[in-house]
mmCIF file of C-alpha atoms and ligand atoms in Angstrom:
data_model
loop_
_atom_site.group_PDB
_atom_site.id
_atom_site.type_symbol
_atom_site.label_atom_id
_atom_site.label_comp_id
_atom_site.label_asym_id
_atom_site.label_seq_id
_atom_site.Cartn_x
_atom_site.Cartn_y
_atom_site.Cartn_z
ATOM 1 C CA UNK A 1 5.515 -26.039 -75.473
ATOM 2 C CA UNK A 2 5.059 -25.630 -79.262
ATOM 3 C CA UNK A 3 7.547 -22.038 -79.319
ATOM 4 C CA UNK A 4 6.061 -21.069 -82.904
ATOM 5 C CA UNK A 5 2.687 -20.332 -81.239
ATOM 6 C CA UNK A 6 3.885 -16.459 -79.909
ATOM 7 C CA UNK A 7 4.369 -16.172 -83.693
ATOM 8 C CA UNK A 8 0.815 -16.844 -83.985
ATOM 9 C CA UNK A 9 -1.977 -13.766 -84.960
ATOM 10 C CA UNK A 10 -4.641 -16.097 -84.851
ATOM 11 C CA UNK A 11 -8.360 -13.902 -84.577
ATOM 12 C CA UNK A 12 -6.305 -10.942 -84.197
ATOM 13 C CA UNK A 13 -7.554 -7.855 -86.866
ATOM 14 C CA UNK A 14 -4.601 -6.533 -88.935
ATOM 15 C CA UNK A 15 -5.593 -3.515 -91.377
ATOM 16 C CA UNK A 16 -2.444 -3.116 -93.955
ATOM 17 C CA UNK A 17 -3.450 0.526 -95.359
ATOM 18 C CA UNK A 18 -2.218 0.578 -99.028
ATOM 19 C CA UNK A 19 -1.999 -2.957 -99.725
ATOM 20 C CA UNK A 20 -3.789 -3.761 -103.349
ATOM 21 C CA UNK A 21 -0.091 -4.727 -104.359
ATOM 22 C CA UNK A 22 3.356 -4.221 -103.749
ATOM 23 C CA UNK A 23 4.961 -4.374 -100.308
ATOM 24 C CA UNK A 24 1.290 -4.139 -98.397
ATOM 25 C CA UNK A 25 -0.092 -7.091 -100.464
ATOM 26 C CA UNK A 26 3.082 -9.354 -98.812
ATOM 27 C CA UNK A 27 3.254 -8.230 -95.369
ATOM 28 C CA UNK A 28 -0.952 -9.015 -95.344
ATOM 29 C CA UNK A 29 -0.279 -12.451 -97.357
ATOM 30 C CA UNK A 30 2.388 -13.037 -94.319
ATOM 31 C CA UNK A 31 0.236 -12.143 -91.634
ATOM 32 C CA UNK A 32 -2.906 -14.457 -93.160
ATOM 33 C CA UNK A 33 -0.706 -17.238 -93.148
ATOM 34 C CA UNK A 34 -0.117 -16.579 -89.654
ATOM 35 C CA UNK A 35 -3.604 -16.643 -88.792
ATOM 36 C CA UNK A 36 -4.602 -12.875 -89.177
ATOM 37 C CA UNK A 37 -7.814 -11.615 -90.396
ATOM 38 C CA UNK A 38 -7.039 -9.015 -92.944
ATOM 39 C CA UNK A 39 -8.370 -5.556 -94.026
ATOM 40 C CA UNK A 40 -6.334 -3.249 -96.452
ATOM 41 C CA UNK A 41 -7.714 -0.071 -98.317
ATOM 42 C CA UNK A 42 -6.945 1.659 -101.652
ATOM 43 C CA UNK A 43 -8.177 4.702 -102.755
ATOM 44 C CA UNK A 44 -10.374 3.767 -105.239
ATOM 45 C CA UNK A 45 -12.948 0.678 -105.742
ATOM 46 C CA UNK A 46 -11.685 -0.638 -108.652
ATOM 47 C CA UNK A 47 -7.792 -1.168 -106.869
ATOM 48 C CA UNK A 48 -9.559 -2.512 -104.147
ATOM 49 C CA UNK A 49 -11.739 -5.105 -106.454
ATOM 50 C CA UNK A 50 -8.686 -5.667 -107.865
ATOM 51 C CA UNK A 51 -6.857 -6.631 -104.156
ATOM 52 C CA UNK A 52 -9.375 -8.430 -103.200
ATOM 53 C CA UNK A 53 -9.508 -10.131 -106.326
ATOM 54 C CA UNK A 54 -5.565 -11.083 -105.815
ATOM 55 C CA UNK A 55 -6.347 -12.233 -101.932
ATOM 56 C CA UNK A 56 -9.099 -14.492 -103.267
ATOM 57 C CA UNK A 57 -6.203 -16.143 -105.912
ATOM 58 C CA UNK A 58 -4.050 -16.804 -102.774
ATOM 59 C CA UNK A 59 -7.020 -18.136 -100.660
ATOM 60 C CA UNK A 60 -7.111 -15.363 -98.500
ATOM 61 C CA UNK A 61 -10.450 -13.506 -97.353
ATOM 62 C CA UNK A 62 -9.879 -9.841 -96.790
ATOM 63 C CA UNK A 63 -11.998 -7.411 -95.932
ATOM 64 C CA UNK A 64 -11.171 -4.488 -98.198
ATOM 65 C CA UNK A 65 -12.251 -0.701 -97.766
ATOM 66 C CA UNK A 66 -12.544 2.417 -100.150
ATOM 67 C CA UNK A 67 -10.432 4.963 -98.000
ATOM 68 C CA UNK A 68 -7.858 7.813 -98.799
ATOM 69 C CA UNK A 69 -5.447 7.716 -95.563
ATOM 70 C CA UNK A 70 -4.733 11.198 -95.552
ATOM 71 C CA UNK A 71 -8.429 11.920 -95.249
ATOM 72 C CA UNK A 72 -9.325 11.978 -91.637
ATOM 73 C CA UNK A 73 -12.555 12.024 -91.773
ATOM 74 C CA UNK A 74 -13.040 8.754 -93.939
ATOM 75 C CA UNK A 75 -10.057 7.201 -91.803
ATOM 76 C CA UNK A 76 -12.145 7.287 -88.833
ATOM 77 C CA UNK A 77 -15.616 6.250 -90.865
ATOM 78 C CA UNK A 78 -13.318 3.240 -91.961
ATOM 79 C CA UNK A 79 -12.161 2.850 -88.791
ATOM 80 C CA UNK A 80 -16.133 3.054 -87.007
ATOM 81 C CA UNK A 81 -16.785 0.344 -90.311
ATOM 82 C CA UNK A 82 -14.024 -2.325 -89.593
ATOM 83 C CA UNK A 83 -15.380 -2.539 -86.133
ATOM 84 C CA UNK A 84 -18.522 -3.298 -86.899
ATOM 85 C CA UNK A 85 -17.773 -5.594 -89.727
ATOM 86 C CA UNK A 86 -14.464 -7.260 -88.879
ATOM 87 C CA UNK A 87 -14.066 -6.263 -85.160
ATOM 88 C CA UNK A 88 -11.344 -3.271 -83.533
ATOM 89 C CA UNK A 89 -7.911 -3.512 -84.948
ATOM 90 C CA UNK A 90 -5.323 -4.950 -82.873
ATOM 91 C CA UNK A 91 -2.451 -4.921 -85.535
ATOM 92 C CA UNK A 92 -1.831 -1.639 -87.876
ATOM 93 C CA UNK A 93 0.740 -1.580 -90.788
ATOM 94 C CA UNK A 94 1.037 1.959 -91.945
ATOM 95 C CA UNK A 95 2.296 0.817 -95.391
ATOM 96 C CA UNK A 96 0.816 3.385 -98.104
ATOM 97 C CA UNK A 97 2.984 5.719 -99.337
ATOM 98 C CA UNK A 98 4.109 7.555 -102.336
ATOM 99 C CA UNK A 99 7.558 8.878 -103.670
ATOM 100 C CA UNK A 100 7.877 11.633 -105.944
ATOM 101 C CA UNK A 101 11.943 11.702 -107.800
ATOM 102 C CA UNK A 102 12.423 15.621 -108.446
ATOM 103 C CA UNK A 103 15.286 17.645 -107.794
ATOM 104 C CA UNK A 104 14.749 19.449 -104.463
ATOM 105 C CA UNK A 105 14.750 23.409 -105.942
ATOM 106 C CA UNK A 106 12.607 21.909 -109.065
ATOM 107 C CA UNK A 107 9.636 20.390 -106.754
ATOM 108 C CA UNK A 108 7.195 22.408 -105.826
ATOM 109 C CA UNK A 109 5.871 22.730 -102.230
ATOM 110 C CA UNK A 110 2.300 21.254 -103.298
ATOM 111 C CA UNK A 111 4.791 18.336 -104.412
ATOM 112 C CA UNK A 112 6.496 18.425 -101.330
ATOM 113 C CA UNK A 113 3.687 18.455 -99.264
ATOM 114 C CA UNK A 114 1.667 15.535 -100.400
ATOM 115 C CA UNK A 115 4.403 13.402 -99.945
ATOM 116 C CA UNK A 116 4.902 14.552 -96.671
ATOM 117 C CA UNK A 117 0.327 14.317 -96.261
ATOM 118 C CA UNK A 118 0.841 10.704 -97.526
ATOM 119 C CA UNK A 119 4.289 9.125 -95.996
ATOM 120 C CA UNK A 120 4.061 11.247 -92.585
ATOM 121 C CA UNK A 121 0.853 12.846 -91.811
ATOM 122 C CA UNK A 122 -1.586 9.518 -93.013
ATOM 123 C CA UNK A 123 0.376 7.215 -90.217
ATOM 124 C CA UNK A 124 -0.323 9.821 -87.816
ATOM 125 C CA UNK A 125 -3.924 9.867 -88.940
ATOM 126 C CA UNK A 126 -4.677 6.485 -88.872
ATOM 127 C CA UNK A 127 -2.511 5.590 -85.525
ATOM 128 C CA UNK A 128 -4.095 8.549 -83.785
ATOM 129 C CA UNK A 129 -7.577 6.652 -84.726
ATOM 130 C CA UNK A 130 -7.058 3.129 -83.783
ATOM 131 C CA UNK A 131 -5.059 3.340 -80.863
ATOM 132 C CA UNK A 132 -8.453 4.343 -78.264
ATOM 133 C CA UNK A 133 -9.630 0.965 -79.069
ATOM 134 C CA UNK A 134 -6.453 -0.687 -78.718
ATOM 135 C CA UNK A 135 -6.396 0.481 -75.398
ATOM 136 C CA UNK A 136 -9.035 -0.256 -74.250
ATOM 137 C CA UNK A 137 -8.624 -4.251 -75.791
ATOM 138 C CA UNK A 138 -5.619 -3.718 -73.501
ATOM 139 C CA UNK A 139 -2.784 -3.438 -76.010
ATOM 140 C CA UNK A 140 -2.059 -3.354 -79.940
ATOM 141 C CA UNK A 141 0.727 -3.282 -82.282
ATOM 142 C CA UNK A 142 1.468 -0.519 -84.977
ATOM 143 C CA UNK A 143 4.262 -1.056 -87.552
ATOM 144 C CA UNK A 144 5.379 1.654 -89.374
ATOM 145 C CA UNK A 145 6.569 1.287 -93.205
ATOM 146 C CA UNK A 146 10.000 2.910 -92.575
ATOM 147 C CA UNK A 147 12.925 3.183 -95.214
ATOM 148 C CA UNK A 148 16.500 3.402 -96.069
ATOM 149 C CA UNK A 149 15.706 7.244 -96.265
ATOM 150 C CA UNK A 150 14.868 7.403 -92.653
ATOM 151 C CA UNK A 151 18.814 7.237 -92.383
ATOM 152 C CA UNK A 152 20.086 8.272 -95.380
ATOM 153 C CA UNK A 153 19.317 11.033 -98.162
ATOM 154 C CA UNK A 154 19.942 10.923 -101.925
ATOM 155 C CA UNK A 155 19.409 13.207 -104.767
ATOM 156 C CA UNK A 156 15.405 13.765 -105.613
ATOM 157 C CA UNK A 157 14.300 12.321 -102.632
ATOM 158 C CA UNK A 158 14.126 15.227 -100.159
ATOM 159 C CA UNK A 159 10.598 14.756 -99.750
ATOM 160 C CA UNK A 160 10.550 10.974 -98.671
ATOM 161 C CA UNK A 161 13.883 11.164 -97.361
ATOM 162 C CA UNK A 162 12.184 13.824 -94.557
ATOM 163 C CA UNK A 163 8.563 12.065 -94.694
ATOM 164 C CA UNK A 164 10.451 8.687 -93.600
ATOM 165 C CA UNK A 165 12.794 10.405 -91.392
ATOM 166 C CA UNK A 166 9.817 11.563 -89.894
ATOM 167 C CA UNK A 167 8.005 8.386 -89.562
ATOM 168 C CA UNK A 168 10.756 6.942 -87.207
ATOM 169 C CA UNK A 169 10.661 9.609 -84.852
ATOM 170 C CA UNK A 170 6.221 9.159 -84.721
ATOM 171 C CA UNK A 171 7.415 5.314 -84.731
ATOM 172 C CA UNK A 172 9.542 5.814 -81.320
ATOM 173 C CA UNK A 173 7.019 8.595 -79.990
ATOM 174 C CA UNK A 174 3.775 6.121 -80.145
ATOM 175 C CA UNK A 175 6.289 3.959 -78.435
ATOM 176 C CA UNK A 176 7.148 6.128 -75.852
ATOM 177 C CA UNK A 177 3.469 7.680 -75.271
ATOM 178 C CA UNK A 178 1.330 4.317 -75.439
ATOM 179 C CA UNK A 179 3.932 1.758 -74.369
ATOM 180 C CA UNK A 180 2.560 2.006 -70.805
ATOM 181 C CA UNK A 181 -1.032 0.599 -72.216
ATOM 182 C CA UNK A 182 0.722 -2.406 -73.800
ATOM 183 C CA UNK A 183 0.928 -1.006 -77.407
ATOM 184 C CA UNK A 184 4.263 -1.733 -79.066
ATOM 185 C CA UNK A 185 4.928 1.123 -82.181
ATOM 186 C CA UNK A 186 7.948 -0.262 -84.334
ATOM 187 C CA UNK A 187 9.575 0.818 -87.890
ATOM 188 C CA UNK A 188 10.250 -1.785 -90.775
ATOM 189 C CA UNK A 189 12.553 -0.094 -92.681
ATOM 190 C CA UNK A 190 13.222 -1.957 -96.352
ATOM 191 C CA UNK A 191 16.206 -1.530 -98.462
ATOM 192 C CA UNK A 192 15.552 -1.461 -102.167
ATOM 193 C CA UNK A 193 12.740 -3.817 -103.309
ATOM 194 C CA UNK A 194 11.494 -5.064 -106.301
ATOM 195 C CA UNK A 195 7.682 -3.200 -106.970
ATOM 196 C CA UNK A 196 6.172 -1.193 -108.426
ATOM 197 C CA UNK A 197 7.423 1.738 -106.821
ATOM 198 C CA UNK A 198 11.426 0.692 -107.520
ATOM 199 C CA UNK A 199 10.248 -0.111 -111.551
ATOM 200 C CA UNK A 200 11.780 3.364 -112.440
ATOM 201 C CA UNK A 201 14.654 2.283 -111.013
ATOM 202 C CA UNK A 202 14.927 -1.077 -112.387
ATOM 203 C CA UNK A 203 14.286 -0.245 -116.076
ATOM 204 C CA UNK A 204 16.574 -2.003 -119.453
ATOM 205 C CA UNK A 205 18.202 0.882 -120.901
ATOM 206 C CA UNK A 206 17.895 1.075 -124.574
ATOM 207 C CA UNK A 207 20.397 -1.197 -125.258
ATOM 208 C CA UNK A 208 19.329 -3.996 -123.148
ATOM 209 C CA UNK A 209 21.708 -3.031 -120.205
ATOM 210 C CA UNK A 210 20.610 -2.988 -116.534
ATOM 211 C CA UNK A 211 19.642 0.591 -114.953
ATOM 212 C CA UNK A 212 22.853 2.001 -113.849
ATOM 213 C CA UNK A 213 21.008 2.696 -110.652
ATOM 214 C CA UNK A 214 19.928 -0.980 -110.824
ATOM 215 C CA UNK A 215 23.754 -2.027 -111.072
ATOM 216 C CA UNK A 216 24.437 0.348 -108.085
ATOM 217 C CA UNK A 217 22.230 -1.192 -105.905
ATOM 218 C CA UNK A 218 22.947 -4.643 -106.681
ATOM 219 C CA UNK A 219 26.761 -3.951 -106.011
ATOM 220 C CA UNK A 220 26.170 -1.750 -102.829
ATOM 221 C CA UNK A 221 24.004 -5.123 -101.324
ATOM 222 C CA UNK A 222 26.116 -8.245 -99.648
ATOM 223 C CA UNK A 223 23.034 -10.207 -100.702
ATOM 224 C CA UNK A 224 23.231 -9.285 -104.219
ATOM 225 C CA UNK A 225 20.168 -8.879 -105.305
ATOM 226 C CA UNK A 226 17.028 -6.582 -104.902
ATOM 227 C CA UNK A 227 14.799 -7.437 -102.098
ATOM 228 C CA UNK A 228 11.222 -9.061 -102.718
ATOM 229 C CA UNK A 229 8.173 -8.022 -101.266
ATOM 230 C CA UNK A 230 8.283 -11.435 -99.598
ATOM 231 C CA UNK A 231 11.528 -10.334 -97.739
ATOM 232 C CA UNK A 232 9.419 -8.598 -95.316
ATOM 233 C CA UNK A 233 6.926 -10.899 -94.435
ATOM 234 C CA UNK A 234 8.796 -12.980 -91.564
ATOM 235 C CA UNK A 235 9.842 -9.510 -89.690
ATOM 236 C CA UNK A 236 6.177 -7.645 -90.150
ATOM 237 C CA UNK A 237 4.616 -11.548 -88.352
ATOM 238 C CA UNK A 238 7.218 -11.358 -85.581
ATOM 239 C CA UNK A 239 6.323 -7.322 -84.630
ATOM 240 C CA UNK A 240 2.615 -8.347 -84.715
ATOM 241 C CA UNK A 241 3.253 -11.132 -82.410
ATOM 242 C CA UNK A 242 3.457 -11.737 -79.110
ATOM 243 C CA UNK A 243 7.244 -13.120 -79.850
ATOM 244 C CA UNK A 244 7.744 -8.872 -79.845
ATOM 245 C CA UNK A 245 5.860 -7.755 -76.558
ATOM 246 C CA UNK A 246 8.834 -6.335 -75.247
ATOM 247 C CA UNK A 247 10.514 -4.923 -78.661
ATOM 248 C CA UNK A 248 9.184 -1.365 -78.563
ATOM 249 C CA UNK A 249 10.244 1.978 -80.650
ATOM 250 C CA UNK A 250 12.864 0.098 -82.709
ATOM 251 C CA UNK A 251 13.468 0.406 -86.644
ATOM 252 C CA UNK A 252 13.734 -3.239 -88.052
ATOM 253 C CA UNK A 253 15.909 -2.767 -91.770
ATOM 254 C CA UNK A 254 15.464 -5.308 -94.011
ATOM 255 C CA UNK A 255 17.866 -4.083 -96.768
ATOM 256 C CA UNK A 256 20.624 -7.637 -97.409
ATOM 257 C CA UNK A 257 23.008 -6.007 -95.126
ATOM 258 C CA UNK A 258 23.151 -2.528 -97.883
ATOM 259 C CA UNK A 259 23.614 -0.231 -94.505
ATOM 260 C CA UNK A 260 26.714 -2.906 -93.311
ATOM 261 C CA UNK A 261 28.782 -2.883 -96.789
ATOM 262 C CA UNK A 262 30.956 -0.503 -98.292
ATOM 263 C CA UNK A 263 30.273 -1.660 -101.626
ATOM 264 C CA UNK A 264 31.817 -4.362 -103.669
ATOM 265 C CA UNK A 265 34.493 -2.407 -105.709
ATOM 266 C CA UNK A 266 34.321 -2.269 -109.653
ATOM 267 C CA UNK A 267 35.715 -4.930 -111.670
HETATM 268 P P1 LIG B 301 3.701 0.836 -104.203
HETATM 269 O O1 LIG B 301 3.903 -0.396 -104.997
HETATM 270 O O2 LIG B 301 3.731 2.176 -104.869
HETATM 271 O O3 LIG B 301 2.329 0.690 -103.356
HETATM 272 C C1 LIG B 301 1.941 1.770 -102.538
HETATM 273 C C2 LIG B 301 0.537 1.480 -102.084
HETATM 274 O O4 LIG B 301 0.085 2.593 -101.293
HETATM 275 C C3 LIG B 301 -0.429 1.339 -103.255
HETATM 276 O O5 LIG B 301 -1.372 0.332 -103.000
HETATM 277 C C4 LIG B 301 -1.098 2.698 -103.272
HETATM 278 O O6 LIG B 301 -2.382 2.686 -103.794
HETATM 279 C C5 LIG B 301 -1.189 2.993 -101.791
HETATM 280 N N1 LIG B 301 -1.461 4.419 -101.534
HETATM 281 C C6 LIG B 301 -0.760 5.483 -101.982
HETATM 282 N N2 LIG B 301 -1.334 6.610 -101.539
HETATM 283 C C7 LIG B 301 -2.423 6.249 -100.807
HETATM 284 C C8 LIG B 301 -3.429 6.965 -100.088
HETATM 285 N N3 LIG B 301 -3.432 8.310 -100.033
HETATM 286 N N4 LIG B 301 -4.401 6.267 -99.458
HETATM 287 C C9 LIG B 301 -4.412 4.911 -99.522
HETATM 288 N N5 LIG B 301 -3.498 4.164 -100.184
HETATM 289 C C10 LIG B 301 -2.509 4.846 -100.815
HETATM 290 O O7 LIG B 301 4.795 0.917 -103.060
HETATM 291 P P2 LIG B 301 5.606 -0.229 -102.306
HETATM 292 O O8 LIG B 301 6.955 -0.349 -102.921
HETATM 293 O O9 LIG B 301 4.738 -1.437 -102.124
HETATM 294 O O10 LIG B 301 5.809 0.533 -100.908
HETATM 295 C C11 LIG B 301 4.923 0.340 -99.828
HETATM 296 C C12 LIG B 301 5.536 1.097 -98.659
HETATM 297 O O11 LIG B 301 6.891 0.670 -98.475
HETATM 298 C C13 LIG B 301 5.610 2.603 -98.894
HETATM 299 O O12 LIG B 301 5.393 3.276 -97.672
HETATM 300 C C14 LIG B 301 7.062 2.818 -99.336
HETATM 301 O O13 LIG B 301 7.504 4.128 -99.044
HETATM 302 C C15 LIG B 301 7.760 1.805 -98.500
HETATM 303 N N6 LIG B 301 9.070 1.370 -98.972
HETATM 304 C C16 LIG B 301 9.218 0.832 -100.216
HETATM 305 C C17 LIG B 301 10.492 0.379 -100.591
HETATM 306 C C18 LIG B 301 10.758 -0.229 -101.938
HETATM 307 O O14 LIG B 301 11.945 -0.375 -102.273
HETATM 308 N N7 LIG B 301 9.760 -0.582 -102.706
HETATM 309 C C19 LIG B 301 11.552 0.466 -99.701
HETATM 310 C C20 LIG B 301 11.353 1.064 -98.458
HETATM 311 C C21 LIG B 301 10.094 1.496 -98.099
HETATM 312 P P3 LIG B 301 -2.629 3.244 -105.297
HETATM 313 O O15 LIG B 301 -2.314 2.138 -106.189
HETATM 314 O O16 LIG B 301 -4.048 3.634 -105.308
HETATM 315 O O17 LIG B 301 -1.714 4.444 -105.493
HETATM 316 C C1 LIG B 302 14.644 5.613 -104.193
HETATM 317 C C2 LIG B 302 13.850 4.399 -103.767
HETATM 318 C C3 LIG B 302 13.983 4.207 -102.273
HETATM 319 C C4 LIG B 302 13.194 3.004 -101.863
HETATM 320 C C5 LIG B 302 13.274 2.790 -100.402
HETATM 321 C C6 LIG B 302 14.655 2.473 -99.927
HETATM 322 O O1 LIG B 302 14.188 6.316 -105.107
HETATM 323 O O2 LIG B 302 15.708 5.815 -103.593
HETATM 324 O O3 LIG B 302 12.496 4.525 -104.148
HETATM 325 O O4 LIG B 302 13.542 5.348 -101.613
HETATM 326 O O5 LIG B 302 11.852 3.159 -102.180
HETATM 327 O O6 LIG B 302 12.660 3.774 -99.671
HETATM 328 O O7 LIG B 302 14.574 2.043 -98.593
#
């Protein structure tokens, strides 16, 4: 027996939400090459001409949808859409999500709170909409786009640091509520990667020299390097597969081993 086939998603539906680019854009390139049939959404039709331009480049057809995820209205219209058009989703990647870097007593609660309506109240949204159909298909798989910050805080992240925090307790509640209907709800939870999101992070000072935040990482990481989108591909394949039926309300970090390491110590 050919073992790689559990790893297979072949005819299964996965919608990525968020996935023009960036971390989104890998996990759905992953889960085509393992035989998926791919939807993602952006919020507005020229980012999602310009995804499904990028999915043509790689040879991929997506199906690709106009659709704000905190708006629960046009989540479920999307939803009502991919059925018809692509069939019920049987994998969801809750992978859109924003940042915003402000001091906690500079931010201002609007601030706060769309982070929060983005990173924590959109996976709700969108689980709370797919999952009837997944049970009645008799089972589904949601993976929730986690983060370092669902274990750890740092200056100017109290926003995503409680939106992810969040997200892993919704990630181990789906779990515990919908397990029984064969529907396994797990976290991916990246360390630092390189996209658009990290580019602050990652910028030449004006003297050519690596962000010192950029160093920081880099030391603080046994692999020694930033992740790539890429990284994440392999672990988003195997919780869509049947190689994870019995892997449920777990938080899979993909971070080089930055949560194991004390940090190498300055030359
Ligand atoms: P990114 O490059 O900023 O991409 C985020 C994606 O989400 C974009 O396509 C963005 O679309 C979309 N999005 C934002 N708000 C949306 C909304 N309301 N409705 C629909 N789509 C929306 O970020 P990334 O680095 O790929 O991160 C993807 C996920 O991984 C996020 O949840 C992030 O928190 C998480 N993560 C990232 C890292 C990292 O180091 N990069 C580490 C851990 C976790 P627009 O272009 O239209 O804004
Ligand atoms: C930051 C970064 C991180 C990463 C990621 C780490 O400002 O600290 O953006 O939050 O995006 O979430 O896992």
């Amino acid at each position: 027996m050919d073992y790689t086939k559990n790893y297979s998603l072949e005819g299964k539906v996965a919608w990525i939400t968020g996935a023009s680019y960036g971390i989104g854009f890998a996990i759905a390139k992953a889960m085509a090459e393992a035989g998926g049939k791919i939807v993602f959404n952006d919020i507005r039709q020229d980012l999602v001409d310009k995804g499904m331009a990028a999915y043509e480049a790689k040879g991929i057809l997506a199906h690709g949808y106009v659709c704000d995820v905190t708006d629960e209205n046009a989540v479920n219209q999307t939803v009502e859409t991919i059925e018809k058009e692509v069939g019920s989703v049987d994998i969801l990647v809750n992978n859109a999500g924003i940042i915003k870097r402000i001091p906690m007593i500079e931010m201002s609660a609007a601030d706060f709170r769309q982070v929060i309506d983005v990173d924590l109240n959109a996976p709700f949204i969108v689980s709370k909409a797919v999952i009837p159909a997944m049970i009645k298909k008799g089972g589904g798989k949601i993976i929730n786009i986690c983060s370092m910050m669902s274990e750890f805080g740092r200056e100017t992240v109290s926003a995503y640091a409680a939106a992810k925090g969040g997200l892993k307790m919704l990630t181990r509640n789906i779990a515990s509520e919908y397990g029984e209907y064969n529907i396994q709800c797990n976290g991916i939870g990246p360390g630092y990667i390189a996209t658009p999101q990290t580019a602050p992070l990652r910028e030449k000072q004006p003297d050519g020299s690596r962000h010192p935040f950029d160093q920081f990482i880099v030391s603080k990481t046994p692999a020694g390097r930033w992740g790539e989108a890429s990284d994440l591909g392999g672990p988003a394949v195997f919780l869509a597969s049947a190689a994870s039926d019995f892997v449920n309300g777990q938080i899979l970090y993909v971070d080089g081993g930055i949560q194991a390491y004390i940090g190498k110590q300055p030359s």
